[in-house]
């Protein structure tokens, strides 16, 4: 492979992928907490609307949603987003819907006595959520959020289909230019793996700090080979909650 | 919004044909994912680490890299090794292989859930390793993982549009072709999106009911 490809396409592609992952993760987190908390609302209409949102965005395919935002929205509403932001919107809306289930599960897992104690101390519902429920729910949510983040990282490859110049797109260009399919795709796969590895380690760090913040010991890693143990927060997450986030189904 | 019912009506048969291919890819991918996942899960339980470790490493690598890139890898690299498949077969292989790494985890949980006494009883009856797996462990393990496996079938259904990007003529590819030839984008893409919701939502309801029934 020639040096120019690295400098001109692959490295900027890696940067685009990192940016996409970060922006979509932030947007998805906002959606997840907004929808997840709203689903515990006392008003049935709020619960119904947010439930409807979750079912629609979990039901459809992220790739189809992306095509819809790219090709249908400009025609139907005369409103066109920059490709990068349309991609962030599609990924954030889809993964926010999955994330809201994690938030809901985390809130439901807080001991009922904590809620009752907060009521007895006459906290307002907002104070209750902010000062009592969420601080205890968030550390529980981090392992499943880690899985979701890896799913999101992998889903960013879809944006290459709508010509956003991420790593996958750069790989396709490089393949056309050089014809070295094997080398290029092997490199790209390793790059994604490294990114996933770094994300997992960062989330582990976050989990340990969040757990320490509320006085809980961090979860010990399970048995198994070294590589698996280092990466598989997924396995622990599946043990600690029944939320399956992979690829999409629940 | 300029929805045109005539365009929608013309696209409906195309959507139907595409749907058949989408379902075919999902069904074949599921069969492959279920079979390979079981192989991985049994390899995790192998007595020698020379099998356990490489399998774990490969599974972890496949699971943490994008399906789309794997799809391109198989589609462009296999022919250079003189292995030639149709786009649909390539897609099914990539889909099945990718999801087998998820089903492996499901099987593993199911196998770990079988009480240890069952293994010991099989040893006491001096059953061979093969008989222990097929007659004692697997029948007990598989029953309780069915709903979780079903969830991955739905996930595969929603990932199957990626196959359009290597030229499989599924629902999304039909919509792309329609858009490219007649510039009708609104109706085809919207109909494909709705089709996914119409199939995936009842399927996920079914899986949730099944999970409750089997007491998860």
PDB file of N, CA, C and O in Angstrom, chain A residues 72 75-78, chain B residues 1-5 7 184 186-187:
ATOM      1  N   UNK A  72     -34.948  10.891   1.571  1.00  0.00           N
ATOM      2  CA  UNK A  72     -36.360  11.247   1.661  1.00  0.00           C
ATOM      3  C   UNK A  72     -36.551  12.608   2.322  1.00  0.00           C
ATOM      4  O   UNK A  72     -37.301  13.440   1.830  1.00  0.00           O
ATOM      5  N   UNK A  75     -36.268  15.699   0.097  1.00  0.00           N
ATOM      6  CA  UNK A  75     -37.355  15.810  -0.869  1.00  0.00           C
ATOM      7  C   UNK A  75     -38.677  16.131  -0.189  1.00  0.00           C
ATOM      8  O   UNK A  75     -39.436  16.989  -0.643  1.00  0.00           O
ATOM      9  N   UNK A  76     -38.957  15.445   0.921  1.00  0.00           N
ATOM     10  CA  UNK A  76     -40.275  15.556   1.535  1.00  0.00           C
ATOM     11  C   UNK A  76     -40.429  16.836   2.340  1.00  0.00           C
ATOM     12  O   UNK A  76     -41.499  17.430   2.360  1.00  0.00           O
ATOM     13  N   UNK A  77     -39.363  17.269   3.010  1.00  0.00           N
ATOM     14  CA  UNK A  77     -39.501  18.427   3.896  1.00  0.00           C
ATOM     15  C   UNK A  77     -38.662  19.613   3.442  1.00  0.00           C
ATOM     16  O   UNK A  77     -38.582  20.605   4.138  1.00  0.00           O
ATOM     17  N   UNK A  78     -38.013  19.492   2.274  1.00  0.00           N
ATOM     18  CA  UNK A  78     -37.146  20.567   1.777  1.00  0.00           C
ATOM     19  C   UNK A  78     -36.103  20.950   2.827  1.00  0.00           C
ATOM     20  O   UNK A  78     -35.813  22.119   3.044  1.00  0.00           O
TER      21      UNK A  78
ATOM     22  N   UNK B   1     -44.645  17.637   2.158  1.00  0.00           N
ATOM     23  CA  UNK B   1     -44.751  16.176   1.949  1.00  0.00           C
ATOM     24  C   UNK B   1     -45.522  15.930   0.669  1.00  0.00           C
ATOM     25  O   UNK B   1     -46.607  16.456   0.472  1.00  0.00           O
ATOM     26  N   UNK B   2     -44.934  15.173  -0.231  1.00  0.00           N
ATOM     27  CA  UNK B   2     -45.620  14.927  -1.507  1.00  0.00           C
ATOM     28  C   UNK B   2     -45.709  13.430  -1.767  1.00  0.00           C
ATOM     29  O   UNK B   2     -45.055  12.901  -2.648  1.00  0.00           O
ATOM     30  N   UNK B   3     -46.467  12.775  -0.938  1.00  0.00           N
ATOM     31  CA  UNK B   3     -46.618  11.324  -1.065  1.00  0.00           C
ATOM     32  C   UNK B   3     -47.479  11.014  -2.273  1.00  0.00           C
ATOM     33  O   UNK B   3     -48.543  11.596  -2.460  1.00  0.00           O
ATOM     34  N   UNK B   4     -47.008  10.091  -3.113  1.00  0.00           N
ATOM     35  CA  UNK B   4     -47.744   9.733  -4.323  1.00  0.00           C
ATOM     36  C   UNK B   4     -48.193   8.267  -4.230  1.00  0.00           C
ATOM     37  O   UNK B   4     -47.370   7.356  -4.244  1.00  0.00           O
ATOM     38  N   UNK B   5     -49.502   8.085  -4.133  1.00  0.00           N
ATOM     39  CA  UNK B   5     -50.007   6.719  -3.922  1.00  0.00           C
ATOM     40  C   UNK B   5     -49.760   5.816  -5.124  1.00  0.00           C
ATOM     41  O   UNK B   5     -49.610   4.606  -4.983  1.00  0.00           O
ATOM     42  N   UNK B   7     -47.121   5.812  -7.116  1.00  0.00           N
ATOM     43  CA  UNK B   7     -45.753   5.313  -7.026  1.00  0.00           C
ATOM     44  C   UNK B   7     -45.696   4.201  -5.991  1.00  0.00           C
ATOM     45  O   UNK B   7     -45.091   3.148  -6.206  1.00  0.00           O
ATOM     46  N   UNK B 184     -37.801   8.485  -7.616  1.00  0.00           N
ATOM     47  CA  UNK B 184     -38.838   8.396  -6.591  1.00  0.00           C
ATOM     48  C   UNK B 184     -38.173   7.846  -5.336  1.00  0.00           C
ATOM     49  O   UNK B 184     -37.940   6.654  -5.235  1.00  0.00           O
ATOM     50  N   UNK B 186     -39.102   9.083  -1.958  1.00  0.00           N
ATOM     51  CA  UNK B 186     -39.932   9.192  -0.748  1.00  0.00           C
ATOM     52  C   UNK B 186     -40.660   7.886  -0.464  1.00  0.00           C
ATOM     53  O   UNK B 186     -40.529   7.308   0.619  1.00  0.00           O
ATOM     54  N   UNK B 187     -41.414   7.391  -1.465  1.00  0.00           N
ATOM     55  CA  UNK B 187     -42.280   6.238  -1.217  1.00  0.00           C
ATOM     56  C   UNK B 187     -41.480   4.957  -0.966  1.00  0.00           C
ATOM     57  O   UNK B 187     -41.726   4.289   0.034  1.00  0.00           O
TER      58      UNK B 187
END
